[in-house]
Short mmCIF file of C-alpha atoms in Angstrom, two decimals:
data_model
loop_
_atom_site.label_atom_id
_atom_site.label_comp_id
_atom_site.label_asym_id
_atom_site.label_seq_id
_atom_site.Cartn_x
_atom_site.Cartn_y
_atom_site.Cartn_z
CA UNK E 1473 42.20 106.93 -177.67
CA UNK E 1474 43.71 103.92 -179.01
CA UNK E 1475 42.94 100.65 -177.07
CA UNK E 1476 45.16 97.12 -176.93
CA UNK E 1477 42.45 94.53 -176.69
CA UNK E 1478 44.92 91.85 -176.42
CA UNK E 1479 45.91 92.38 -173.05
CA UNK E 1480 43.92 93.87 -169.85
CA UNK E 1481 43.70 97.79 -169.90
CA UNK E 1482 46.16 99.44 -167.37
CA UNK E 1483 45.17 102.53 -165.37
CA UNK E 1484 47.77 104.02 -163.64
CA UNK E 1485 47.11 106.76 -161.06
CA UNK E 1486 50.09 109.02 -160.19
CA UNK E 1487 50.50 111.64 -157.90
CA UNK E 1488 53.56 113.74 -159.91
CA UNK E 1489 57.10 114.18 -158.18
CA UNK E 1490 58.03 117.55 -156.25
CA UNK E 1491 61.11 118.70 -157.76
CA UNK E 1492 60.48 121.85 -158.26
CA UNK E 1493 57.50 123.15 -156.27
CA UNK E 1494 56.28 126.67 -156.07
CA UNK E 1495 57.72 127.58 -152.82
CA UNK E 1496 54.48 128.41 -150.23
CA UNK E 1497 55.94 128.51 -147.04
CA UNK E 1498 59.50 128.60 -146.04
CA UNK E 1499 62.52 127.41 -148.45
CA UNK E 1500 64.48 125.84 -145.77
CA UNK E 1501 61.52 123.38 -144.55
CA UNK E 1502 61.01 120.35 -147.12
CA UNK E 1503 57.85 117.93 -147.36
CA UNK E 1504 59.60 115.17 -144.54
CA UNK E 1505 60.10 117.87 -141.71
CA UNK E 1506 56.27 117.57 -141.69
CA UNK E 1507 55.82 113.76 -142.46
CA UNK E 1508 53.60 112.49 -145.46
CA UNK E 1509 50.11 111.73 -146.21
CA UNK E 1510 48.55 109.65 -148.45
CA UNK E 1511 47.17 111.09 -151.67
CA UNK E 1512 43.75 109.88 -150.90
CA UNK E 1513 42.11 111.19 -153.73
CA UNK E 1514 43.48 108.95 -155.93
CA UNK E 1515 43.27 106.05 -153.05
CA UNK E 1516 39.36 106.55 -153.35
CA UNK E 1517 39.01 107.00 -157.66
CA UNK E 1518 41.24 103.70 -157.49
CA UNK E 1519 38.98 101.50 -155.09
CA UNK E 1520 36.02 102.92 -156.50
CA UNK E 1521 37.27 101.73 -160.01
CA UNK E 1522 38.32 98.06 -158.76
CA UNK E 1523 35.37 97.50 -157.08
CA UNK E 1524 32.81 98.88 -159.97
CA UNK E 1525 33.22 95.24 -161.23
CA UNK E 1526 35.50 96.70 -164.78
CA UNK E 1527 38.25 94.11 -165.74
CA UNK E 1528 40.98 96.92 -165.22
CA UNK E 1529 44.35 96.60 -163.83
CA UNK E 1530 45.38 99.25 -161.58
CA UNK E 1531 47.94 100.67 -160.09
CA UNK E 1532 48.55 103.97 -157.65
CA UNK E 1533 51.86 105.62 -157.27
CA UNK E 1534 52.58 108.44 -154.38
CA UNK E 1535 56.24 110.01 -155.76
CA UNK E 1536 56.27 111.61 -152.57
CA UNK E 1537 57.37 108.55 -150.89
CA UNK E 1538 59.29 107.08 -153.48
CA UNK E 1539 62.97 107.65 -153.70
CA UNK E 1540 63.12 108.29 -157.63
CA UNK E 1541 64.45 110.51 -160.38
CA UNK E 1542 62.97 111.27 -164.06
CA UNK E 1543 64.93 108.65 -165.43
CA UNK E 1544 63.13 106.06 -163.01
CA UNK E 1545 59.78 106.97 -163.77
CA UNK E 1546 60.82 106.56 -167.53
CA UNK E 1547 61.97 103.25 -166.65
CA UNK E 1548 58.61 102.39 -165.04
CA UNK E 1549 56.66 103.76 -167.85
CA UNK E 1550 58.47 101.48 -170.15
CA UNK E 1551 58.13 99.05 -168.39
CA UNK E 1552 54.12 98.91 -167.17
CA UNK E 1553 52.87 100.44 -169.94
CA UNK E 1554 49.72 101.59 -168.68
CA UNK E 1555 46.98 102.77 -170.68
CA UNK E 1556 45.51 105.24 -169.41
CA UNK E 1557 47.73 107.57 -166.83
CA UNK E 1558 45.68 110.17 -164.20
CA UNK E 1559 47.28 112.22 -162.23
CA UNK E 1560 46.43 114.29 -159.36
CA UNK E 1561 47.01 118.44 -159.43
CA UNK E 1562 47.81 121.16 -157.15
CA UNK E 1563 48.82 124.65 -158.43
CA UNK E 1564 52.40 124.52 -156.56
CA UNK E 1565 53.48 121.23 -157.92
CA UNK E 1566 51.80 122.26 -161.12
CA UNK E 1567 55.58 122.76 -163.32
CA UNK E 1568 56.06 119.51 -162.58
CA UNK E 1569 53.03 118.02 -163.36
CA UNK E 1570 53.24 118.95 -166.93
CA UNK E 1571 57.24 117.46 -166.91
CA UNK E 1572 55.15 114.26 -165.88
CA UNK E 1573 52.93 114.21 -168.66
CA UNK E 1574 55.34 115.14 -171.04
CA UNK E 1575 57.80 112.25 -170.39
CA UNK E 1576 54.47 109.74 -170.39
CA UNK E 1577 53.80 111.12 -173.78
CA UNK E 1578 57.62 110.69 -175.12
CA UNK E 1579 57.33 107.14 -173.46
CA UNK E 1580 53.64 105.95 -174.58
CA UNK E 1581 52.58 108.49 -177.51
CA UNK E 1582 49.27 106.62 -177.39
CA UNK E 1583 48.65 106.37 -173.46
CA UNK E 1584 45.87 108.33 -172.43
CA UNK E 1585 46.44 111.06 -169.96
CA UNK E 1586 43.71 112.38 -167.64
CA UNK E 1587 44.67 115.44 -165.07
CA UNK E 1588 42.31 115.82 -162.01
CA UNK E 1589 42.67 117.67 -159.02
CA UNK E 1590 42.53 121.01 -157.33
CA UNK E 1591 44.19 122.12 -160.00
CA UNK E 1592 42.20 120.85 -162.75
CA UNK E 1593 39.00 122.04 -160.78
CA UNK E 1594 39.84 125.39 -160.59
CA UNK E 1595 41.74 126.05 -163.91
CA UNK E 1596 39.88 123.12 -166.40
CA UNK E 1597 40.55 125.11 -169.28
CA UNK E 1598 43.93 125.84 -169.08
CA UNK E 1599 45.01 122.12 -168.32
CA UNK E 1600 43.37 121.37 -171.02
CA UNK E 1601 45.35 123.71 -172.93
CA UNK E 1602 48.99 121.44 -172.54
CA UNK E 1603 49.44 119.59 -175.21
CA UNK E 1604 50.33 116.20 -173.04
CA UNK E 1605 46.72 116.31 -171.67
CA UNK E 1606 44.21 114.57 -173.23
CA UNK E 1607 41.42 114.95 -171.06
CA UNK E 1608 40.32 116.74 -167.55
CA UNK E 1609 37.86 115.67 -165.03
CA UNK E 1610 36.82 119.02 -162.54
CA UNK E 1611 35.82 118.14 -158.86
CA UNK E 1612 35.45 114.74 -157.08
CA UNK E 1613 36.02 112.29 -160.15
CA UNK E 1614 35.35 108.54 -158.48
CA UNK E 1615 32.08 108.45 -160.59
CA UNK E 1616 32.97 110.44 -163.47
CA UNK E 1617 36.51 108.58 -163.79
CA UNK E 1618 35.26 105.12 -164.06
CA UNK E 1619 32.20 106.71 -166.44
CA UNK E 1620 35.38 107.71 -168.78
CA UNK E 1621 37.49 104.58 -168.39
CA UNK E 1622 34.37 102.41 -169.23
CA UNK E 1623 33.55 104.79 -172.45
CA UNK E 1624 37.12 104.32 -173.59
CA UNK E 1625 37.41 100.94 -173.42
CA UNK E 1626 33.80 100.69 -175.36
CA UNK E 1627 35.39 103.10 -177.68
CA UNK E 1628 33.69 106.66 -177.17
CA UNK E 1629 35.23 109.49 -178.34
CA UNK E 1630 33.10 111.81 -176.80
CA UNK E 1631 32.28 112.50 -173.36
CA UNK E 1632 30.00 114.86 -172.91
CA UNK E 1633 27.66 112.98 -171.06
CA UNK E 1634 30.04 112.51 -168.10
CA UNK E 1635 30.03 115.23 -164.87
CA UNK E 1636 33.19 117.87 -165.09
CA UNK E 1637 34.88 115.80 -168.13
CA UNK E 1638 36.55 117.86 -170.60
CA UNK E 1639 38.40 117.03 -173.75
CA UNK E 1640 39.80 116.81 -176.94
CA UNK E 1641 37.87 116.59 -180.30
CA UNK E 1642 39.91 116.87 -183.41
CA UNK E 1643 42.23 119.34 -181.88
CA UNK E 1644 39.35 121.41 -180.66
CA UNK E 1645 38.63 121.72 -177.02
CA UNK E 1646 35.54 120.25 -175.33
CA UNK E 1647 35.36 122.18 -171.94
CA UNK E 1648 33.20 120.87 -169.51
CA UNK E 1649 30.62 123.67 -167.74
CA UNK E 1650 29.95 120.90 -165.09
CA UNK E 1651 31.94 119.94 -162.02
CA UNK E 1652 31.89 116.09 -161.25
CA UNK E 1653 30.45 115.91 -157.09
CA UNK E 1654 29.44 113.41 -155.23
CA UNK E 1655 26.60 113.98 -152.79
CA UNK E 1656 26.20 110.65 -151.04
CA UNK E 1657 29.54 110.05 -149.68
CA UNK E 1658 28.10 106.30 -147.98
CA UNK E 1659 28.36 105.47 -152.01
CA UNK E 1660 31.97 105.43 -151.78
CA UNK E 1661 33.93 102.42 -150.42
CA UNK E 1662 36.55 103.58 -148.28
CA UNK E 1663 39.96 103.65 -149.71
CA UNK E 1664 42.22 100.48 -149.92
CA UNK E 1665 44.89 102.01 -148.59
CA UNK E 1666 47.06 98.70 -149.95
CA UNK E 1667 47.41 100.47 -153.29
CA UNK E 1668 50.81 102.62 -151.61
CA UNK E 1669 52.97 101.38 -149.00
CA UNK E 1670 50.62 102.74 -146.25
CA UNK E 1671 53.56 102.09 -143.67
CA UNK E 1672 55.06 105.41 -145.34
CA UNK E 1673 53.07 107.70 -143.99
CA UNK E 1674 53.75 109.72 -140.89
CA UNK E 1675 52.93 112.83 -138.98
CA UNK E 1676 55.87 114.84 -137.22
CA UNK E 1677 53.51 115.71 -133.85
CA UNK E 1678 51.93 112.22 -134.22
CA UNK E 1679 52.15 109.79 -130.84
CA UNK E 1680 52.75 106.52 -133.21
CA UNK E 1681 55.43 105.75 -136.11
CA UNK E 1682 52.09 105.47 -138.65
CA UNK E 1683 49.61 107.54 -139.65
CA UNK E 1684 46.22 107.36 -141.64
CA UNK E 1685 44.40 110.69 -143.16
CA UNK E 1686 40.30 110.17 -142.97
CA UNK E 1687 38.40 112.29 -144.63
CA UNK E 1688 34.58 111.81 -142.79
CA UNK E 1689 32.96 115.11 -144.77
CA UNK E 1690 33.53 117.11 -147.98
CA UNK E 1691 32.91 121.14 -148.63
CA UNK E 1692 32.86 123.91 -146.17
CA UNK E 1693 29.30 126.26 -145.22
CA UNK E 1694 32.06 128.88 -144.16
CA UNK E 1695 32.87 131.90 -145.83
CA UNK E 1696 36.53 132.53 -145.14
CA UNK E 1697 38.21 135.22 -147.53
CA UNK E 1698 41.59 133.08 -147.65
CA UNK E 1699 39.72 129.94 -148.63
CA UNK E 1700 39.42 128.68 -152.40
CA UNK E 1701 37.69 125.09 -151.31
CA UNK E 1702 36.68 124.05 -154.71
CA UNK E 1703 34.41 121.70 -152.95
CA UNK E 1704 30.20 121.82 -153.48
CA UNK E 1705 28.57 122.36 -150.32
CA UNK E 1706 28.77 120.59 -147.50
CA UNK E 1707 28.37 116.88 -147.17
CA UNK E 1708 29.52 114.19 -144.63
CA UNK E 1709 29.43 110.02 -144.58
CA UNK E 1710 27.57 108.78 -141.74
CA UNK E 1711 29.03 107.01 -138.50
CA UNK E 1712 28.69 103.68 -139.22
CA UNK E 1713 30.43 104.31 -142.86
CA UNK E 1714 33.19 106.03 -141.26
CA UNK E 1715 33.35 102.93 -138.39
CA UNK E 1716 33.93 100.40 -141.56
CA UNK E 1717 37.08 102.20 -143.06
CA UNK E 1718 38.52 102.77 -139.09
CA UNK E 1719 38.32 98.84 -138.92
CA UNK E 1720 40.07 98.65 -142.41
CA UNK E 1721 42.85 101.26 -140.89
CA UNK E 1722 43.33 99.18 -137.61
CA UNK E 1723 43.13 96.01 -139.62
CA UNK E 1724 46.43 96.99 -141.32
CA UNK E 1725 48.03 97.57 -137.86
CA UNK E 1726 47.97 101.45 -138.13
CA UNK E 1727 46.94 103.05 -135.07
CA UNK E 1728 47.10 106.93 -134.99
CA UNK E 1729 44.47 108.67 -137.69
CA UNK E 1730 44.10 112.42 -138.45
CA UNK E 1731 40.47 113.32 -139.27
CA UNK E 1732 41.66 115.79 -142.58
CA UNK E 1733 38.25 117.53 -143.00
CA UNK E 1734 38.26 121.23 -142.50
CA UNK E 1735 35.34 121.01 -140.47
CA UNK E 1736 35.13 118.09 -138.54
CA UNK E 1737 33.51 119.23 -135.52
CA UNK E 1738 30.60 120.87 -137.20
CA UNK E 1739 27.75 117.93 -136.54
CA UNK E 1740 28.41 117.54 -133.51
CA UNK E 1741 25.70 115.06 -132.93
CA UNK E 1742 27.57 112.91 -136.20
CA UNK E 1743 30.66 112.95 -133.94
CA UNK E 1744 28.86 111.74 -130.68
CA UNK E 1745 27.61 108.90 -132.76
CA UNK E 1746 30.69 107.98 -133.99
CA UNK E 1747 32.37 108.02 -130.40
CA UNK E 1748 29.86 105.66 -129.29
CA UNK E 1749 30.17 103.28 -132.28
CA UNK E 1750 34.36 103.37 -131.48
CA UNK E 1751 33.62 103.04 -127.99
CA UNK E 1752 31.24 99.90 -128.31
CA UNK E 1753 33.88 98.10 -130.46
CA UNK E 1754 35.95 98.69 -128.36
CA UNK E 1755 38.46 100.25 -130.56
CA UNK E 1756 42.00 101.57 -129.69
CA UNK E 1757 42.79 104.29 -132.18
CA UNK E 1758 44.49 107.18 -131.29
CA UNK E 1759 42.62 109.92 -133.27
CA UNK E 1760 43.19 113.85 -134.33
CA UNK E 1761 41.23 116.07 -136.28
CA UNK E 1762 41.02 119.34 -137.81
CA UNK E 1763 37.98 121.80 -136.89
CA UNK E 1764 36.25 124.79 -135.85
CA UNK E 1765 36.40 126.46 -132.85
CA UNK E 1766 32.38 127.33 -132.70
CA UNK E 1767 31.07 124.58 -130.79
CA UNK E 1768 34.14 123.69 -128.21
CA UNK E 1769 32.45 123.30 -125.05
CA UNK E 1770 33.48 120.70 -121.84
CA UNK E 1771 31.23 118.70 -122.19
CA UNK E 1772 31.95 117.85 -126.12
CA UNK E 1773 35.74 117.73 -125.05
CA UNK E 1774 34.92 115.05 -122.56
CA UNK E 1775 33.20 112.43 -125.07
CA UNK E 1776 35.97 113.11 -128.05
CA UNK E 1777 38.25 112.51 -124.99
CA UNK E 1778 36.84 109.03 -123.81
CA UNK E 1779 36.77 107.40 -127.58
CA UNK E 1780 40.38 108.77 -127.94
CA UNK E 1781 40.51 111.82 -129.46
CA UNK E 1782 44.45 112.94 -128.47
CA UNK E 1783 44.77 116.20 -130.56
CA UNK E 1784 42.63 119.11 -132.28
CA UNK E 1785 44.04 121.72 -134.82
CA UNK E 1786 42.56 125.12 -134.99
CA UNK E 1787 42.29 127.55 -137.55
CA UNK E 1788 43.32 130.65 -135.26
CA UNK E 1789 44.66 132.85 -137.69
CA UNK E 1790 44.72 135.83 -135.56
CA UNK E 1791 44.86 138.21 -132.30
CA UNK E 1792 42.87 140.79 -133.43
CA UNK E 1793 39.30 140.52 -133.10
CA UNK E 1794 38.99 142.90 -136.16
CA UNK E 1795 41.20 140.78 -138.61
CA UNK E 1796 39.55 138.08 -137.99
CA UNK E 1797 36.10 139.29 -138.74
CA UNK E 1798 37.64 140.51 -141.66
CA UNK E 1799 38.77 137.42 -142.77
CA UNK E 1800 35.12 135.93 -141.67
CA UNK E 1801 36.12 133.52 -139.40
CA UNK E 1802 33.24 134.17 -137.02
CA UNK E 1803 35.52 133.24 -134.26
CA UNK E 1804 36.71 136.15 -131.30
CA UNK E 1805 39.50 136.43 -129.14
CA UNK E 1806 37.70 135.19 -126.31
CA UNK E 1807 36.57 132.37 -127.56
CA UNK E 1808 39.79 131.14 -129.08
CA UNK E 1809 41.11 131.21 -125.57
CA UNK E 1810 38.15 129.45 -123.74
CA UNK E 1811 38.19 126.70 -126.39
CA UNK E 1812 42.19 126.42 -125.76
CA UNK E 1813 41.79 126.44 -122.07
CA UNK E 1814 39.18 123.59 -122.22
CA UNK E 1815 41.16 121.59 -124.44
CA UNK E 1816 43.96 121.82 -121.51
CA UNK E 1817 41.63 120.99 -118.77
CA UNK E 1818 40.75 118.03 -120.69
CA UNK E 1819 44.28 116.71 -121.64
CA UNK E 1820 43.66 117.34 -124.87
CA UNK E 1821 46.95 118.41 -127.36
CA UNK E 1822 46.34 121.44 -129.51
CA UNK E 1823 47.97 122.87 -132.64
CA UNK E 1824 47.07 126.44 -133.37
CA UNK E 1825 47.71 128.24 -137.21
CA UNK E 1826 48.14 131.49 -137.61
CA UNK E 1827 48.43 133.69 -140.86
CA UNK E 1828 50.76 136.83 -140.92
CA UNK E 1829 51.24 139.04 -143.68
CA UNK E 1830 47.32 139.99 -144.02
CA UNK E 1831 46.45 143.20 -145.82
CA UNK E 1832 46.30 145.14 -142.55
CA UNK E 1833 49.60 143.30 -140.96
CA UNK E 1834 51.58 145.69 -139.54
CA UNK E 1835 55.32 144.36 -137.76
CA UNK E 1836 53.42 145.28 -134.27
CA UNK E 1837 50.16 143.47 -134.82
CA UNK E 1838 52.13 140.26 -135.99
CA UNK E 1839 54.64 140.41 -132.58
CA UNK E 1840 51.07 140.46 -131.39
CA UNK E 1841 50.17 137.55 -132.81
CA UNK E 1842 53.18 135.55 -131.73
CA UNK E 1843 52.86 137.23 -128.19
CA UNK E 1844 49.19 135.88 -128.24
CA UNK E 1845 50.20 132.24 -129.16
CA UNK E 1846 52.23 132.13 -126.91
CA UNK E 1847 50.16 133.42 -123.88
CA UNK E 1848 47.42 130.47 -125.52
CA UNK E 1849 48.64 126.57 -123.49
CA UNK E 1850 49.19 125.60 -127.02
CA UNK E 1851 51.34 122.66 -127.60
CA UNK E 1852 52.22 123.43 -131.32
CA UNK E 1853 51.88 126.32 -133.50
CA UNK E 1854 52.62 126.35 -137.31
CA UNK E 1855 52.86 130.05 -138.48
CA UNK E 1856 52.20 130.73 -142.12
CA UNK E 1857 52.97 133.76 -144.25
CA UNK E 1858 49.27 134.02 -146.29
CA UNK E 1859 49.32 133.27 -149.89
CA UNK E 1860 46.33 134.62 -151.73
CA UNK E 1861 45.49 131.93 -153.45
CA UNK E 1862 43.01 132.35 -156.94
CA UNK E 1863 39.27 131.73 -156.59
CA UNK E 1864 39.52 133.47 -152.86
CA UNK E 1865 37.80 136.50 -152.01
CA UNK E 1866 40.83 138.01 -150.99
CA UNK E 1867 42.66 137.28 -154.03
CA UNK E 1868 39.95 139.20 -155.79
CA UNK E 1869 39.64 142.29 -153.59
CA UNK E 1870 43.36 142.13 -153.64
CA UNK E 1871 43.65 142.92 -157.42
CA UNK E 1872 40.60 145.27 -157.11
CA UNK E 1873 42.58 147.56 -154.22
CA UNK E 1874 45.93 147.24 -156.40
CA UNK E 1875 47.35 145.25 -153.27
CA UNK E 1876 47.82 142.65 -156.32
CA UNK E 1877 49.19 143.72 -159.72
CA UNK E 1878 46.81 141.24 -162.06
CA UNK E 1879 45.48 137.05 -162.09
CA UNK E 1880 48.72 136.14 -162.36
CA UNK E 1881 47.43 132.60 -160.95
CA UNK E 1882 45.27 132.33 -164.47
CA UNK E 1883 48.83 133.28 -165.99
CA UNK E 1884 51.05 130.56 -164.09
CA UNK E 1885 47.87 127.90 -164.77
CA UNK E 1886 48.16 128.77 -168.73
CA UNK E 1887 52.01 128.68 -168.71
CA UNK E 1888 53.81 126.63 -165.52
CA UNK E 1889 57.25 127.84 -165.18
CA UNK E 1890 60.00 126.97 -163.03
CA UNK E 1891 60.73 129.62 -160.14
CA UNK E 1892 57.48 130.99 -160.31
CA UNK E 1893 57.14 133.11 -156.83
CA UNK E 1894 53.41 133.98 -155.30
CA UNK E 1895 52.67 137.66 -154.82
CA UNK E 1896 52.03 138.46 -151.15
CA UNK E 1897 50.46 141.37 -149.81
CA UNK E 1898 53.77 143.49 -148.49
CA UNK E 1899 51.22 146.92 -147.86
CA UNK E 1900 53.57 147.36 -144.66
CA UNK E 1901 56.03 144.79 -144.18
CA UNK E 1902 58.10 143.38 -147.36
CA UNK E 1903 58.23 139.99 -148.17
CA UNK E 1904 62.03 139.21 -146.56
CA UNK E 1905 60.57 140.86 -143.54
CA UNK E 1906 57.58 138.86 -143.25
CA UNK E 1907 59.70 135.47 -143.69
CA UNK E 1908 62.61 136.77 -140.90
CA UNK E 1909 59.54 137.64 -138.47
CA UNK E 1910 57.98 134.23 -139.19
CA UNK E 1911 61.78 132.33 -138.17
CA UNK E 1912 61.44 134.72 -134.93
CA UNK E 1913 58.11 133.64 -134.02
CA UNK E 1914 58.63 130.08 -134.22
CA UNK E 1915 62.04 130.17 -132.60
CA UNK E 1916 60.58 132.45 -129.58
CA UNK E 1917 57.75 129.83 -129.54
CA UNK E 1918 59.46 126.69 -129.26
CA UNK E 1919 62.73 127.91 -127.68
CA UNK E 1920 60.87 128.97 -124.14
CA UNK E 1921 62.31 126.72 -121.65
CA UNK E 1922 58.76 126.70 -119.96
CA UNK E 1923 58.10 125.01 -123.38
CA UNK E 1924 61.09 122.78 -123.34
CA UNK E 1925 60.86 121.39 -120.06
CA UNK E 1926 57.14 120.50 -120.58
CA UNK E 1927 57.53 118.62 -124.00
CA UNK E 1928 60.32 116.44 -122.59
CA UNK E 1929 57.87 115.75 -119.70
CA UNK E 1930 55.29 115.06 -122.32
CA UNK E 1931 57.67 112.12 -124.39
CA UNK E 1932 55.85 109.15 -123.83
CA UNK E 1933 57.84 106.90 -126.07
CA UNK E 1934 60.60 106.75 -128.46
CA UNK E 1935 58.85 107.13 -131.46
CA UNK E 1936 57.98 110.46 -130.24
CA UNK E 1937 61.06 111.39 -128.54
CA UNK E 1938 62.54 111.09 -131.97
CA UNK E 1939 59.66 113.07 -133.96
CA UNK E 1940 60.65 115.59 -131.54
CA UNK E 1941 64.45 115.97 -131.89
CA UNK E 1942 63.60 115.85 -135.70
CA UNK E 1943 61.19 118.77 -134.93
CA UNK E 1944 64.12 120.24 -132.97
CA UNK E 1945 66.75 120.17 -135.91
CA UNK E 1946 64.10 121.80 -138.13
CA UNK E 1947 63.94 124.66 -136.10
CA UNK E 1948 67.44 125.02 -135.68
CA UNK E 1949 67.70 125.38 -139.35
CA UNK E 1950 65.99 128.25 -139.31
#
């Protein structure tokens, strides 16, 4: 890891361009028809490294807002030349990942490349394995990532001292049996969201033309076969920490924020106490969040309600009582419709998900699910065809049961390639069938003119009235 002393030492963090993404969903729907959010991952390893007191210069660049082409990032390689590149990682976007870090090493042959991410959490070994990566950090790398820029500059070779680093030795691989975590989350500064053009990032249901992701806990307890969380347990920041990076987000003029935790409902008594802190400073966010059903009651709706709280997704997944135990959601029926109901009688907008294609899908129990969506006052709905993703407990019953031939995940991680396609499970519908039934459920969703006539009542402004008629011209796509 050679170092140029005679100038200060550049870390660039990238997220890698989307050219050629493993296709998860639906081919016709791109990245904008659901707006953007900021990679803040990197966001929080990048204010955690400025403000650790190193003499570093850093920069943070989100290709999924920027308007470029290979030949620009070789440009801007060229250009910069930073020291030290990391970029994030997520299995889909993985092919293009390793284009990334082969054009930084045909750029800067003596750059330092560091892959993090999902990706690199789940599969350390096999990023490793490319020949453009130099080193891998596994799990939540603030800490460990300005541990390893700090060792570089001071001229370590080695880092096995570091949480979740692996590593090159004289062509030999050093991989890592630890995963980097970090259990006090109040440690963290919240992320400068200055490091990307924050302005850039948008929700298609949001009310306002901006849109901040906050992340206020880490990990899941639940046990969800679908779910390959590479997260440690479950941790969350306290009130008052979350209070300081909502001022930051106001500060900058943004006033709509989506809570992205999976869970964030599950202290309730954290989120009381952060209602009151909002409330008491008087603050005028519009806020969403993501969360469980367990726990929905009037009385909680009525306090998220009175600090702002406009909209709640829910993990539905299902109509069938039985499914979903299989899937462990602990959730039934019944209570998926109370929690909906309450959400209504408290003006509150909800988004419901549902997964079709499970194991035990048959064509009539997924009209069921679309029939039970739409008998739900749900305001939104995003139907997904389920991708057994690796690490799950699905995934590995899956191959057990012969539903799936073999870890062809581990395959794809050891050797991207372009049109790589995701096995599904297709026990009684086939794939095209499961994609045609999906473009009838949202059509026969949306398309209701009960539905019309109440979202055009709903438009409060223009900003939305145009997120809609985007929305709109999606759908007609299909």
């Amino acid at each position: 890891y050679i170092i140029q002393m005679d100038k200060k030492y550049k870390v660039l963090l990238l997220n890698p361009p989307s050219f050629d993404v493993v296709t998860m969903e639906r081919e016709d729907i791109s990245f904008d028809d659901y707006g953007r959010y900021a990679p803040l991952g990197l966001l929080y390893i990048a204010t955690y490294l400025r403000d650790s007191g190193l003499d570093v210069d850093i920069k943070v660049i989100d290709s999924n807002v920027m308007d470029w082409g290979w030949e620009d990032y070789e440009l801007y390689l060229r250009e910069e030349k930073p020291d030290l590149i990391g970029l994030g990682s997520f299995t889909p976007s993985i092919f293009d990942a390793h284009r990334t870090l082969e054009l930084i090493k045909k750029c800067l042959p003596e750059s330092t490349t560091v892959m993090g991410g999902v990706h690199a959490t789940l599969y350390p070994k096999e990023t490793l394995s490319n020949s453009y990566t130099d080193i891998v950090i596994a799990g939540e790398a603030e800490i460990s990532f300005k541990e390893l820029v700090e060792a570089i500059i001071n001229k370590k070779t080695t880092f096995d001292q570091i949480d979740g680093v692996s590593y090159k030795n004289n062509g030999k691989l050093i991989v890592s049996k630890s995963k980097a975590v970090v259990m006090d989350l109040d440690l963290l500064p919240p992320p400068d969201r200055t490091f990307l053009p924050y302005e850039k990032y948008t929700c298609v249901i949001g009310k306002e033309g901006i849109l901040a992701t906050v992340m206020s806990s880490r990990g899941c307890p639940h046990e969800c076969t679908y779910c390959n969380s590479p997260s440690s347990g479950y941790r969350y920041r306290s009130p008052m920490n979350i209070i300081k990076e909502l001022e930051q987000v106001q500060a900058l003029g943004i006033s709509e924020v989506l809570f992205f935790d999976d869970m964030f409902n599950l202290k309730k008594k954290n989120v009381y106490e952060l209602c009151e802190l909002m409330k008491e400073r008087n603050m005028t966010i519009n806020w969403s969040f993501r969360g469980t059903i367990k726990g929905i009651d009037d009385n909680f709706l009525k306090i998220v309600k009175s600090a702002g709280c406009e909209r709640i997704q829910f993990g539905v997944e299902s109509s069938s009582d039985e499914l979903l135990k299989k899937l462990k959601k602990n959730l039934t029926v019944k209570a998926i419709r109370e929690a909906i109901r309450l959400c209504k009688k408290n003006k509150i907008t909800t988004v419901g998900n549902f997964l079709i294609g499970l194991p035990d899908d048959t064509e009539k129990t997924i009209k069921g699910t679309f029939a039970f969506a739409e008998s739900l006052p749900l305001d939104f709905v995003q139907y997904s065809v389920l991708i057994p993703y690796p690490f799950t407990e699905i995934y590995e019953v899956g191959i057990k049961d012969g539903l799936i031939s073999h870890d062809y995940w581990r395959e794809f991680a050891e050797a991207p390639f372009s049109g790589f396609e995701p096995q599904i499970f297709e026990t009684n519908v086939k794939r095209d069938r499961l994609y045609e039934l999906m473009k009838i459920g949202f059509k026969s969703f949306y398309f209701r003119p009960v539905y019309v006539f109440r979202s055009i009542l709903k438009t409060r402004n223009f900003t939305e009235f145009k997120k809609r008629l985007s929305g709109l011209r999606t759908l007609m796509r299909l």
